[in-house]
Short mmCIF file of C-alpha atoms and ligand atoms in Angstrom, two decimals:
data_model
loop_
_atom_site.label_atom_id
_atom_site.label_comp_id
_atom_site.label_asym_id
_atom_site.label_seq_id
_atom_site.Cartn_x
_atom_site.Cartn_y
_atom_site.Cartn_z
CA MET A 22 -8.62 28.74 -0.50
CA PRO A 23 -10.22 26.41 -2.91
CA GLU A 24 -11.51 28.00 -6.05
CA ILE A 25 -12.62 25.73 -8.92
CA LYS A 26 -12.80 26.56 -12.68
CA THR A 27 -13.87 24.94 -15.61
CA ASN A 28 -12.44 25.96 -19.00
CA ASN A 29 -14.21 25.04 -22.20
CA LEU A 30 -14.95 21.63 -20.74
CA THR A 31 -16.50 19.13 -23.06
CA HIS A 32 -17.17 15.72 -22.40
CA THR A 33 -18.21 12.93 -24.89
CA PHE A 34 -18.79 9.35 -23.78
CA GLY A 35 -17.33 6.64 -26.36
CA LYS A 36 -15.43 9.47 -28.21
CA GLY A 37 -14.58 8.39 -31.81
CA GLY A 38 -16.93 5.26 -31.48
CA GLU A 39 -20.41 4.94 -33.21
CA ASN A 40 -22.30 5.59 -30.06
CA ALA A 41 -20.39 8.71 -29.15
CA LEU A 42 -22.60 10.73 -26.85
CA THR A 43 -21.60 14.41 -26.19
CA VAL A 44 -23.08 15.18 -22.80
CA LEU A 45 -21.30 18.27 -22.09
CA GLU A 46 -20.20 21.20 -24.05
CA ASP A 47 -18.05 24.35 -23.61
CA ILE A 48 -18.74 24.49 -19.89
CA ASP A 49 -16.96 27.72 -18.63
CA LEU A 50 -17.57 28.21 -15.00
CA THR A 51 -15.91 29.61 -11.84
CA PHE A 52 -16.83 28.40 -8.31
CA GLU A 53 -15.33 30.91 -5.87
CA SER A 54 -13.81 29.77 -2.79
CA GLY A 55 -16.17 29.38 0.12
CA SER A 56 -19.29 29.84 -1.94
CA PHE A 57 -22.25 27.59 -2.05
CA ASN A 58 -23.26 26.65 -5.88
CA SER A 59 -26.01 24.67 -7.22
CA ILE A 60 -26.28 23.09 -10.63
CA ILE A 61 -29.90 22.40 -12.06
CA GLY A 62 -31.14 20.90 -15.29
CA THR A 63 -33.40 18.27 -16.48
CA SER A 64 -32.63 14.44 -15.97
CA GLY A 65 -29.78 13.29 -18.10
CA CYS A 66 -28.26 16.67 -19.04
CA GLY A 67 -24.88 15.77 -17.63
CA LYS A 68 -25.13 16.93 -13.93
CA SER A 69 -23.56 13.79 -12.58
CA THR A 70 -21.04 13.60 -15.27
CA LEU A 71 -19.92 17.13 -14.37
CA LEU A 72 -19.60 16.23 -10.67
CA LYS A 73 -17.62 13.21 -11.16
CA MET A 74 -15.08 14.94 -13.45
CA MET A 75 -14.52 17.65 -10.79
CA ALA A 76 -13.97 14.72 -8.25
CA GLY A 77 -11.42 13.48 -10.68
CA LEU A 78 -12.96 10.02 -11.41
CA PHE A 79 -12.41 10.46 -15.06
CA ASP A 80 -10.99 13.26 -17.41
CA PRO A 81 -12.99 15.42 -19.49
CA SER A 82 -12.36 14.63 -23.37
CA ASP A 83 -11.64 18.42 -23.94
CA GLY A 84 -10.73 21.46 -21.65
CA ALA A 85 -9.71 21.19 -18.19
CA MET A 86 -10.71 21.97 -14.67
CA THR A 87 -8.37 23.40 -12.29
CA LEU A 88 -8.52 23.74 -8.52
CA ASP A 89 -6.83 26.91 -7.22
CA GLY A 90 -4.95 26.97 -10.59
CA THR A 91 -3.74 23.33 -10.44
CA VAL A 92 -5.23 20.90 -13.14
CA ILE A 93 -7.56 18.40 -11.70
CA HIS A 94 -6.45 14.93 -12.67
CA GLY A 95 -7.18 11.88 -10.38
CA THR A 96 -9.11 11.84 -7.11
CA ASP A 97 -7.96 13.66 -3.97
CA ARG A 98 -9.32 13.73 -0.51
CA ARG A 99 -9.38 17.58 -0.74
CA ARG A 100 -12.50 17.10 -3.05
CA GLY A 101 -15.17 14.91 -1.21
CA MET A 102 -18.24 13.69 -3.01
CA VAL A 103 -21.59 12.56 -1.97
CA PHE A 104 -22.81 10.24 -4.73
CA GLN A 105 -26.47 10.15 -6.19
CA GLN A 106 -26.50 6.28 -5.50
CA ASP A 107 -26.26 4.79 -1.98
CA ALA A 108 -22.36 4.43 -1.43
CA VAL A 109 -22.59 3.50 2.34
CA PHE A 110 -20.34 0.43 2.87
CA PRO A 111 -22.69 -2.35 4.04
CA TRP A 112 -19.77 -4.18 5.66
CA MET A 113 -18.98 -1.60 8.14
CA THR A 114 -21.17 -0.30 10.94
CA VAL A 115 -22.41 3.20 11.05
CA ALA A 116 -19.51 4.54 13.12
CA LYS A 117 -16.94 2.58 10.99
CA ASN A 118 -18.45 4.19 7.88
CA ILE A 119 -18.19 7.61 9.50
CA SER A 120 -14.61 7.38 10.26
CA TYR A 121 -13.48 5.70 7.22
CA GLY A 122 -11.41 8.58 5.69
CA PRO A 123 -9.38 9.34 8.89
CA ARG A 124 -8.74 5.56 9.44
CA LEU A 125 -7.22 5.65 5.89
CA ARG A 126 -4.75 8.05 7.02
CA GLY A 127 -3.73 6.23 10.16
CA ALA A 128 -5.93 7.96 12.84
CA SER A 129 -5.75 6.60 16.25
CA LYS A 130 -8.50 4.88 17.99
CA ALA A 131 -9.03 7.70 20.28
CA GLN A 132 -9.24 10.14 17.21
CA GLN A 133 -11.65 7.78 15.35
CA ALA A 134 -13.77 7.56 18.24
CA GLU A 135 -13.79 11.46 18.58
CA ILE A 136 -14.89 11.78 14.94
CA GLU A 137 -17.58 9.06 15.09
CA ALA A 138 -19.07 10.70 18.03
CA LYS A 139 -19.03 14.20 16.49
CA TRP A 140 -20.34 13.41 12.98
CA THR A 141 -23.04 10.66 14.02
CA GLU A 142 -24.42 13.42 16.30
CA MET A 143 -24.26 16.06 13.42
CA VAL A 144 -26.12 13.99 11.07
CA GLY A 145 -28.69 13.07 13.71
CA LEU A 146 -27.64 9.37 13.97
CA LYS A 147 -26.78 9.11 17.66
CA GLY A 148 -27.73 5.77 19.00
CA PHE A 149 -27.19 4.10 15.60
CA GLU A 150 -23.40 4.10 15.80
CA ASP A 151 -22.95 0.46 15.98
CA ARG A 152 -25.79 -0.73 13.50
CA TRP A 153 -25.27 -2.30 10.18
CA PRO A 154 -26.49 0.02 7.26
CA ARG A 155 -29.05 -2.77 6.25
CA GLU A 156 -30.84 -1.98 9.38
CA LEU A 157 -31.27 1.91 8.51
CA SER A 158 -33.84 3.50 6.14
CA GLY A 159 -32.85 5.00 2.88
CA GLY A 160 -32.84 8.44 4.35
CA MET A 161 -30.50 7.17 7.22
CA ARG A 162 -28.02 5.78 4.86
CA LYS A 163 -27.92 9.12 3.05
CA ARG A 164 -26.97 10.84 6.21
CA VAL A 165 -24.34 8.30 7.01
CA ASP A 166 -22.95 9.08 3.52
CA ILE A 167 -22.93 12.85 4.24
CA GLY A 168 -21.39 12.41 7.58
CA ARG A 169 -18.81 10.38 6.36
CA VAL A 170 -17.79 12.89 3.56
CA TYR A 171 -17.85 15.84 6.05
CA ALA A 172 -15.67 13.63 8.68
CA ASN A 173 -13.28 13.26 5.84
CA ASP A 174 -12.90 17.21 5.77
CA PRO A 175 -12.59 17.98 2.23
CA ASP A 176 -11.72 21.49 0.90
CA VAL A 177 -14.54 21.07 -1.74
CA LEU A 178 -17.93 19.21 -1.23
CA LEU A 179 -19.41 17.80 -4.40
CA MET A 180 -22.89 16.76 -3.62
CA ASP A 181 -25.22 14.92 -6.25
CA GLU A 182 -28.78 15.20 -5.19
CA PRO A 183 -28.13 14.27 -1.75
CA PHE A 184 -31.63 15.18 -0.25
CA GLY A 185 -33.54 13.62 -3.26
CA ALA A 186 -34.61 10.84 -1.33
CA LEU A 187 -35.81 12.38 1.74
CA ASP A 188 -39.26 13.53 2.89
CA ALA A 189 -40.08 17.31 2.79
CA GLN A 190 -39.58 17.82 6.62
CA THR A 191 -36.21 15.87 6.98
CA LYS A 192 -34.89 17.63 3.67
CA GLU A 193 -35.61 21.17 5.17
CA ARG A 194 -33.91 20.29 8.50
CA MET A 195 -30.87 18.72 6.53
CA GLN A 196 -30.73 21.93 4.15
CA SER A 197 -30.62 24.08 7.34
CA ASP A 198 -28.04 21.77 8.89
CA LEU A 199 -25.89 21.89 5.82
CA LEU A 200 -25.99 25.53 5.78
CA GLN A 201 -24.94 25.61 9.43
CA THR A 202 -22.16 23.27 8.91
CA TRP A 203 -21.19 25.25 5.61
CA ASN A 204 -21.23 28.52 7.61
CA GLN A 205 -18.87 27.22 10.05
CA THR A 206 -16.38 25.46 7.63
CA LYS A 207 -16.83 27.73 4.55
CA LYS A 208 -15.86 24.99 2.25
CA THR A 209 -16.65 25.44 -1.44
CA VAL A 210 -19.89 23.60 -2.16
CA ILE A 211 -21.09 22.33 -5.52
CA PHE A 212 -24.60 20.88 -5.11
CA VAL A 213 -26.69 19.19 -7.72
CA THR A 214 -30.34 19.03 -7.49
CA HIS A 215 -33.44 19.25 -9.46
CA ASP A 216 -35.22 20.83 -6.77
CA ILE A 217 -35.37 24.69 -7.63
CA GLU A 218 -36.51 25.75 -4.22
CA GLU A 219 -33.69 23.79 -2.67
CA ALA A 220 -31.25 25.28 -4.87
CA ILE A 221 -32.34 29.00 -4.18
CA PHE A 222 -32.64 28.31 -0.48
CA LEU A 223 -28.79 27.12 -0.17
CA SER A 224 -26.87 28.95 -3.03
CA ASP A 225 -25.01 32.02 -3.82
CA LYS A 226 -24.83 30.87 -7.38
CA ILE A 227 -27.33 28.66 -9.39
CA VAL A 228 -25.89 27.26 -12.77
CA VAL A 229 -28.80 26.05 -15.14
CA LEU A 230 -27.84 23.60 -17.64
CA SER A 231 -29.64 23.07 -20.93
CA SER A 232 -29.68 19.38 -22.05
CA ARG A 233 -28.33 17.40 -25.15
CA PRO A 234 -25.60 18.37 -25.08
CA GLY A 235 -25.46 20.08 -21.61
CA ARG A 236 -24.36 23.72 -21.83
CA VAL A 237 -24.50 26.82 -19.57
CA HIS A 238 -27.88 28.15 -20.00
CA HIS A 239 -28.10 30.65 -17.32
CA ILE A 240 -26.31 31.83 -14.11
CA GLU A 241 -28.52 33.14 -11.29
CA GLU A 242 -26.81 35.16 -8.69
CA VAL A 243 -28.60 34.68 -5.40
CA SER A 244 -28.56 37.85 -3.17
CA LEU A 245 -30.79 36.70 -0.50
CA PRO A 246 -28.97 37.64 2.76
CA ARG A 247 -27.32 35.10 5.19
CA PRO A 248 -27.97 33.31 7.34
CA ARG A 249 -30.86 31.76 5.26
CA THR A 250 -34.14 31.05 7.42
CA ASP A 251 -37.08 29.06 6.61
CA ASP A 252 -39.42 32.19 6.20
CA MET A 253 -37.45 33.55 3.41
CA ARG A 254 -38.95 30.81 1.15
CA LEU A 255 -42.05 33.01 0.92
CA THR A 256 -40.51 36.38 0.17
CA GLU A 257 -41.12 38.14 -2.92
CA GLU A 258 -37.54 37.98 -4.05
CA PHE A 259 -37.38 34.15 -3.36
CA LEU A 260 -40.49 33.70 -5.48
CA GLU A 261 -39.52 35.65 -8.26
CA ILE A 262 -36.28 33.75 -8.82
CA LYS A 263 -38.16 30.44 -8.64
CA ARG A 264 -40.56 31.67 -11.19
CA ARG A 265 -37.57 32.66 -13.46
CA LEU A 266 -35.91 29.34 -13.11
CA TRP A 267 -39.17 27.20 -13.47
CA ALA A 268 -39.77 29.09 -16.84
CA MET A 269 -36.21 28.14 -17.94
CA LEU A 270 -36.39 24.50 -17.08
CA ASP A 271 -39.70 24.29 -18.91
CA HIS A 272 -38.06 24.34 -22.21
CA MET B 17 -43.47 -17.42 17.97
CA ASN B 18 -42.64 -15.50 15.25
CA VAL B 19 -42.38 -16.27 11.33
CA LEU B 20 -38.65 -16.96 11.41
CA ASP B 21 -39.15 -19.45 14.33
CA THR B 22 -42.00 -21.22 12.84
CA LEU B 23 -39.92 -21.43 9.48
CA THR B 24 -36.84 -22.85 11.30
CA SER B 25 -38.67 -25.37 13.35
CA ARG B 26 -40.56 -26.58 9.98
CA ARG B 27 -37.13 -26.90 8.42
CA LEU B 28 -35.94 -29.09 11.29
CA TRP B 29 -39.00 -31.24 11.60
CA LEU B 30 -39.22 -31.65 7.73
CA GLY B 31 -35.51 -32.49 7.53
CA VAL B 32 -35.76 -35.14 10.30
CA LEU B 33 -38.84 -36.54 8.89
CA SER B 34 -37.18 -37.21 5.37
CA VAL B 35 -34.10 -38.84 7.10
CA ALA B 36 -36.46 -40.82 9.30
CA VAL B 37 -38.42 -42.40 6.42
CA CYS B 38 -35.40 -43.44 4.58
CA PHE B 39 -34.08 -45.05 7.78
CA ALA B 40 -37.46 -46.86 8.20
CA ALA B 41 -37.47 -47.83 4.61
CA TYR B 42 -34.07 -49.29 5.01
CA ILE B 43 -34.96 -51.47 8.14
CA TRP B 44 -38.10 -52.59 6.48
CA VAL B 45 -36.27 -53.74 3.26
CA THR B 46 -33.67 -55.36 5.15
CA ASN B 47 -36.08 -57.27 7.47
CA ARG B 48 -37.87 -58.94 4.54
CA PRO B 49 -37.25 -62.60 4.31
CA ASP B 50 -36.27 -62.46 0.73
CA ASN B 51 -33.40 -59.88 1.51
CA ASN B 52 -29.97 -60.80 0.86
CA PRO B 53 -27.69 -59.41 3.55
CA ALA B 54 -24.47 -59.73 1.83
CA LEU B 55 -25.86 -56.94 -0.68
CA LEU B 56 -27.91 -55.04 1.83
CA PRO B 57 -26.76 -55.59 5.36
CA PRO B 58 -29.14 -54.81 8.28
CA ILE B 59 -28.33 -51.83 10.28
CA SER B 60 -27.22 -54.00 13.35
CA ASP B 61 -24.53 -55.31 11.04
CA ILE B 62 -23.50 -51.86 10.04
CA VAL B 63 -23.10 -50.68 13.68
CA LYS B 64 -21.32 -53.87 14.54
CA SER B 65 -18.71 -53.05 11.76
CA PHE B 66 -18.46 -49.77 13.27
CA PHE B 67 -17.43 -50.95 16.67
CA VAL B 68 -15.23 -53.78 15.06
CA ASN B 69 -13.32 -51.16 13.16
CA ILE B 70 -13.06 -48.83 16.24
CA GLU B 71 -11.80 -51.75 18.29
CA SER B 72 -8.95 -52.74 15.72
CA GLY B 73 -8.25 -49.08 15.48
CA SER B 74 -8.57 -49.06 11.64
CA LEU B 75 -11.49 -46.52 11.75
CA HIS B 76 -9.27 -44.09 13.76
CA THR B 77 -6.20 -44.36 11.39
CA ALA B 78 -8.30 -44.03 8.32
CA LEU B 79 -10.26 -41.09 9.57
CA GLY B 80 -7.16 -39.44 10.77
CA ALA B 81 -5.49 -39.76 7.64
CA SER B 82 -8.36 -38.50 5.55
CA LEU B 83 -9.23 -35.63 7.78
CA PHE B 84 -5.52 -34.55 7.53
CA ARG B 85 -5.44 -34.92 3.57
CA ILE B 86 -8.86 -32.83 3.62
CA PHE B 87 -7.64 -30.00 5.94
CA MET B 88 -4.28 -29.80 4.12
CA GLY B 89 -5.61 -29.83 0.71
CA PHE B 90 -8.44 -27.51 1.60
CA PHE B 91 -6.18 -24.88 3.39
CA ILE B 92 -3.47 -25.08 0.52
CA GLY B 93 -6.19 -24.88 -2.25
CA THR B 94 -8.22 -22.35 -1.12
CA THR B 95 -5.25 -20.14 0.21
CA MET B 96 -4.01 -20.23 -3.19
CA ALA B 97 -7.17 -19.39 -4.97
CA LEU B 98 -7.75 -16.46 -2.54
CA ILE B 99 -4.34 -14.96 -3.50
CA VAL B 100 -4.56 -15.69 -7.12
CA GLY B 101 -8.34 -14.84 -7.44
CA CYS B 102 -7.73 -11.49 -5.64
CA LEU B 103 -4.83 -10.51 -8.09
CA VAL B 104 -6.69 -11.79 -11.13
CA GLY B 105 -9.96 -10.13 -10.26
CA TRP B 106 -8.30 -6.82 -9.34
CA TYR B 107 -5.41 -6.08 -11.50
CA LYS B 108 -6.16 -6.08 -15.26
CA THR B 109 -2.46 -6.90 -16.40
CA ILE B 110 -2.54 -10.10 -14.15
CA GLU B 111 -6.01 -10.87 -15.52
CA PHE B 112 -4.95 -10.76 -19.09
CA LEU B 113 -2.03 -12.98 -18.11
CA VAL B 114 -3.44 -15.50 -15.92
CA ASP B 115 -7.24 -15.72 -16.82
CA PRO B 116 -6.63 -17.62 -20.11
CA LEU B 117 -4.70 -20.33 -18.26
CA ILE B 118 -7.52 -20.69 -15.61
CA GLU B 119 -10.07 -20.88 -18.27
CA ALA B 120 -8.07 -23.65 -20.32
CA LEU B 121 -7.53 -25.71 -16.98
CA ARG B 122 -10.76 -25.42 -15.48
CA PRO B 123 -12.82 -27.92 -17.50
CA ILE B 124 -10.16 -30.57 -16.69
CA PRO B 125 -11.62 -32.88 -13.76
CA PRO B 126 -8.76 -32.82 -10.90
CA LEU B 127 -8.91 -36.67 -11.01
CA ALA B 128 -7.37 -36.60 -14.40
CA TYR B 129 -4.13 -35.33 -12.99
CA ILE B 130 -3.80 -38.56 -10.85
CA PRO B 131 -1.75 -40.47 -13.27
CA ILE B 132 0.74 -37.77 -14.06
CA ILE B 133 0.83 -36.93 -10.32
CA ILE B 134 1.79 -40.37 -9.48
CA ILE B 135 4.37 -40.66 -12.21
CA TRP B 136 5.90 -37.50 -10.96
CA PHE B 137 5.74 -37.59 -7.08
CA GLY B 138 4.77 -41.44 -6.55
CA ILE B 139 1.99 -42.84 -4.36
CA GLU B 140 2.97 -40.37 -1.34
CA GLU B 141 1.00 -38.48 0.92
CA PHE B 142 2.06 -35.28 -1.10
CA SER B 143 0.46 -36.54 -4.37
CA ARG B 144 -2.96 -37.03 -2.62
CA VAL B 145 -2.96 -33.57 -1.02
CA LEU B 146 -1.75 -32.10 -4.21
CA ILE B 147 -4.78 -33.59 -6.00
CA ILE B 148 -7.19 -32.15 -3.34
CA SER B 149 -5.51 -28.77 -3.41
CA ILE B 150 -5.83 -28.55 -7.29
CA ALA B 151 -9.51 -29.60 -6.97
CA CYS B 152 -10.23 -26.79 -4.21
CA PHE B 153 -8.15 -24.24 -6.08
CA MET B 154 -10.01 -24.70 -9.27
CA VAL B 155 -13.59 -24.34 -7.89
CA CYS B 156 -12.56 -21.70 -5.37
CA VAL B 157 -10.66 -19.33 -7.65
CA VAL B 158 -13.59 -18.76 -10.11
CA ASN B 159 -15.81 -17.57 -7.25
CA VAL B 160 -13.03 -15.36 -6.00
CA ILE B 161 -12.40 -13.65 -9.49
CA ALA B 162 -16.16 -13.13 -9.90
CA GLY B 163 -16.48 -11.54 -6.18
CA MET B 164 -13.72 -9.24 -7.18
CA LYS B 165 -15.31 -8.36 -10.53
CA ASN B 166 -18.60 -7.55 -9.00
CA VAL B 167 -17.65 -4.92 -6.65
CA PRO B 168 -20.03 -2.09 -7.28
CA GLN B 169 -18.13 0.92 -8.97
CA VAL B 170 -19.82 3.30 -6.45
CA TYR B 171 -18.05 1.91 -3.40
CA VAL B 172 -14.72 1.97 -5.29
CA ASP B 173 -15.27 5.68 -6.26
CA ALA B 174 -16.43 6.78 -2.90
CA ALA B 175 -13.31 5.10 -1.40
CA SER B 176 -11.22 7.04 -3.92
CA THR B 177 -12.74 10.30 -3.53
CA MET B 178 -12.07 10.14 0.22
CA GLY B 179 -8.37 9.71 -0.57
CA ALA B 180 -7.89 5.92 -0.73
CA SER B 181 -5.09 4.64 -2.64
CA ARG B 182 -5.40 1.76 -5.19
CA PHE B 183 -4.25 -0.62 -2.79
CA GLN B 184 -6.30 0.69 0.06
CA VAL B 185 -9.34 0.38 -2.08
CA PHE B 186 -8.34 -3.23 -2.74
CA ARG B 187 -7.89 -3.88 0.94
CA THR B 188 -10.92 -1.93 2.36
CA VAL B 189 -13.54 -2.12 -0.15
CA ALA B 190 -12.82 -4.89 -2.87
CA VAL B 191 -12.16 -7.70 -0.50
CA PRO B 192 -14.86 -7.14 2.02
CA ALA B 193 -17.43 -6.41 -0.83
CA ALA B 194 -16.33 -9.81 -2.43
CA THR B 195 -16.89 -11.84 0.73
CA PRO B 196 -20.12 -13.47 -0.17
CA PHE B 197 -18.62 -14.71 -3.35
CA ILE B 198 -15.48 -15.85 -1.66
CA ILE B 199 -17.23 -17.85 1.14
CA THR B 200 -19.36 -19.44 -1.41
CA GLY B 201 -16.20 -20.48 -3.13
CA TYR B 202 -14.74 -22.04 0.21
CA ARG B 203 -17.79 -24.02 0.79
CA ILE B 204 -17.84 -25.36 -2.85
CA ALA B 205 -14.27 -26.24 -2.28
CA LEU B 206 -15.13 -28.16 0.86
CA GLY B 207 -17.46 -30.30 -0.87
CA ALA B 208 -14.88 -30.64 -3.70
CA ALA B 209 -12.24 -31.78 -1.26
CA TRP B 210 -14.39 -34.66 -0.01
CA THR B 211 -15.37 -35.79 -3.51
CA THR B 212 -11.54 -35.87 -4.47
CA LEU B 213 -10.38 -37.22 -1.41
CA VAL B 214 -12.38 -40.57 -1.59
CA ALA B 215 -11.74 -40.78 -5.33
CA SER B 216 -7.86 -40.41 -4.77
CA GLU B 217 -7.83 -42.90 -2.01
CA LEU B 218 -9.98 -45.44 -3.86
CA LEU B 219 -7.20 -45.36 -6.54
CA ALA B 220 -3.97 -44.96 -4.52
CA ALA B 221 -3.99 -45.29 -0.76
CA GLN B 222 -2.85 -47.72 2.05
CA ASN B 223 -4.96 -45.96 4.33
CA GLY B 224 -7.97 -43.42 4.62
CA LEU B 225 -11.69 -43.86 4.37
CA GLY B 226 -11.46 -44.46 0.87
CA PHE B 227 -9.05 -47.23 1.35
CA LEU B 228 -11.58 -48.67 3.95
CA LEU B 229 -14.07 -48.74 1.19
CA GLN B 230 -11.87 -50.56 -1.25
CA GLU B 231 -10.97 -53.13 1.12
CA GLY B 232 -14.68 -53.67 2.07
CA ARG B 233 -15.29 -54.35 -1.58
CA ARG B 234 -12.37 -56.62 -1.88
CA TYR B 235 -13.28 -58.79 0.94
CA PHE B 236 -16.92 -58.36 0.52
CA LEU B 237 -17.66 -56.64 3.73
CA THR B 238 -20.81 -54.90 2.55
CA ASP B 239 -21.49 -53.68 6.17
CA GLN B 240 -18.13 -51.93 6.12
CA VAL B 241 -18.42 -50.28 2.96
CA MET B 242 -22.14 -49.09 4.02
CA MET B 243 -20.44 -47.72 7.50
CA VAL B 244 -17.72 -45.86 5.79
CA ILE B 245 -20.38 -44.42 3.51
CA VAL B 246 -22.39 -43.18 6.51
CA ILE B 247 -19.20 -41.78 8.18
CA ILE B 248 -18.24 -39.79 5.34
CA GLY B 249 -21.72 -38.31 4.71
CA ALA B 250 -21.85 -37.49 8.57
CA CYS B 251 -18.33 -35.71 8.56
CA ALA B 252 -19.06 -33.66 5.48
CA PHE B 253 -22.31 -32.65 6.88
CA LEU B 254 -20.80 -31.60 10.12
CA MET B 255 -18.14 -29.69 8.45
CA ASP B 256 -20.65 -27.89 6.10
CA ARG B 257 -22.75 -27.06 9.25
CA ALA B 258 -19.79 -25.44 10.88
CA PHE B 259 -18.97 -23.77 7.75
CA ARG B 260 -22.30 -22.24 7.63
CA ARG B 261 -21.80 -21.04 11.29
CA ILE B 262 -18.64 -19.01 10.05
CA GLN B 263 -20.48 -17.91 7.04
CA ALA B 264 -23.24 -16.52 9.18
CA TYR B 265 -20.86 -14.56 11.46
CA LEU B 266 -18.91 -13.10 8.74
CA MET B 267 -21.98 -12.04 6.57
CA GLN B 268 -23.84 -10.22 9.42
CA TRP B 269 -23.75 -7.10 7.55
CA SER B 270 -25.35 -8.60 4.41
CA GLU B 271 -29.03 -8.46 3.71
CA ALA B 272 -29.13 -11.92 2.21
CA ARG B 273 -27.45 -14.10 4.81
CA GLU B 274 -29.02 -17.64 4.16
N1 ATP C 17 -20.38 5.86 -18.20
C1 ATP C 17 -21.27 6.48 -19.13
N2 ATP C 17 -21.26 5.97 -20.40
C2 ATP C 17 -21.95 6.32 -21.40
N3 ATP C 17 -22.92 7.06 -21.29
C3 ATP C 17 -23.15 7.81 -20.02
C4 ATP C 17 -22.17 7.28 -18.97
N4 ATP C 17 -22.68 7.92 -17.88
C5 ATP C 17 -23.72 8.83 -18.28
N5 ATP C 17 -23.90 8.67 -19.57
C6 ATP C 17 -24.80 9.21 -20.12
O1 ATP C 17 -24.74 10.65 -20.08
C7 ATP C 17 -25.84 11.58 -20.06
C8 ATP C 17 -25.71 12.54 -18.62
O2 ATP C 17 -25.77 11.62 -17.59
P1 ATP C 17 -25.67 12.10 -16.10
O3 ATP C 17 -25.73 11.03 -15.18
O4 ATP C 17 -24.61 12.80 -15.89
O5 ATP C 17 -27.16 12.88 -15.91
P2 ATP C 17 -27.84 13.61 -14.63
O6 ATP C 17 -27.92 15.10 -15.25
O7 ATP C 17 -26.98 13.45 -13.40
O8 ATP C 17 -29.27 13.13 -14.86
P3 ATP C 17 -30.06 12.73 -13.24
O9 ATP C 17 -30.58 14.11 -12.97
O10 ATP C 17 -31.16 11.81 -13.95
O11 ATP C 17 -29.10 12.27 -12.44
C9 ATP C 17 -26.98 10.44 -19.99
O12 ATP C 17 -27.54 10.48 -21.14
C10 ATP C 17 -26.29 9.13 -19.79
O13 ATP C 17 -27.01 8.22 -20.49
MG1 MG C 18 -27.14 12.32 -11.91
#
């Protein structure tokens, strides 16, 4: 089972140059296998940078990250990522986007069709299989993005503000769906958001980063029972955590 | 009728209108008593020249020879441009090796190669196709390179995190993402092919549309010159239209399709 650790991780953009910018410093974290973790922090504190490094898109300037004890270096389909920006391929239809990963590994036409059917349904895009991404709304494209990563079946899911662009209702539905899928598959999830309520609702553990440079400011263990339901958002325990985190993000 | 329909029909009518106005003006000028038909032949003479040249078979021969050169030169030039451009735009080592060369050769007009090509290969079919290939290659390759360099990083990252190898990213992401640029390159190359064709035939050919032009000048057949100009314009126009069809088909996915 996949467990991610960061040891003394520090990252400086343009290290050695005159515009050197240290965005992350001494990050020591453990994300247990099968757990749901969130990272919150103010804009520009280095959340996306941290996630991209875990994906293997670039190496930290100091320290290391390990997946099950093996140092992470380079990308790997075991660590899937939903990017903050729109990453849906505009030259592929919805269905072809969804089955992109399996197709890379030579999945047969029949396997592809099965995967396409399953995941378009899961992300609520049934009927849109043959549409071009340009014909979809921003929120729908995000769902294609998410479905594509799910369909690729990674062990670790890195999600960078995936629901940031959605309206409140769609967002809550997507959150419940995400939890349901996570429940069935028990992947390790690392979820970046700046929505505190979202973080509490989804997570076992919330990492609060301070900014400039980003350091681990606080780790909140959320012990709300699972499965989580929408009425939990109003319980005293939930609101208590919310107040505490609010106060932290304030300064 | 929706907005798009009115726009399309407006484009059509205005286009027809501007051509018709030029046509009418030409007829008016050539009908004036002080017009010298040796310089500005009336339309009836131009049409007559068309049929005379068809009957003698010289128009077929010329058109056939020219179209062959265009297709060969365009095909060879753009294919080379596609291969070289993709490699240069995607692989840094190749870029560092080849890019200075392309930059150095780019400002040289393809026609400047004609003398050296004639010295090396003689006035042969090969020479003419070669010149057109060079012209197509040069204008096309810069577009292909630009396309490969403008592939949004997030697509590359997304593919990599899904397990695509560097070559798979190239094939499934970089090339399709660059198609808008590549197609533009092909279209510009088609224009360059026509320009270079006529110029090279004017300079060195025993047949082809450029040769017919040259012949018309030598024997003072202004109607023939005019007729060939119209033929060239029509061919280039039709080819560009066909190309736009292909472009529209390949670019279905793109937001900006016109
Ligand atoms: N490639 C880069 N080169 C130089 N600096 C960068 C680069 N990427 C990010 N930065 C800088 O690093 C800092 C952190 O960026 P990052 O994208 O990780 O923030 P974030 O926490 O994800 O913010 P947001 O919540 O707004 O998405 C920013 O100050 C940004 O300017
Ligand atoms: Mg970010």
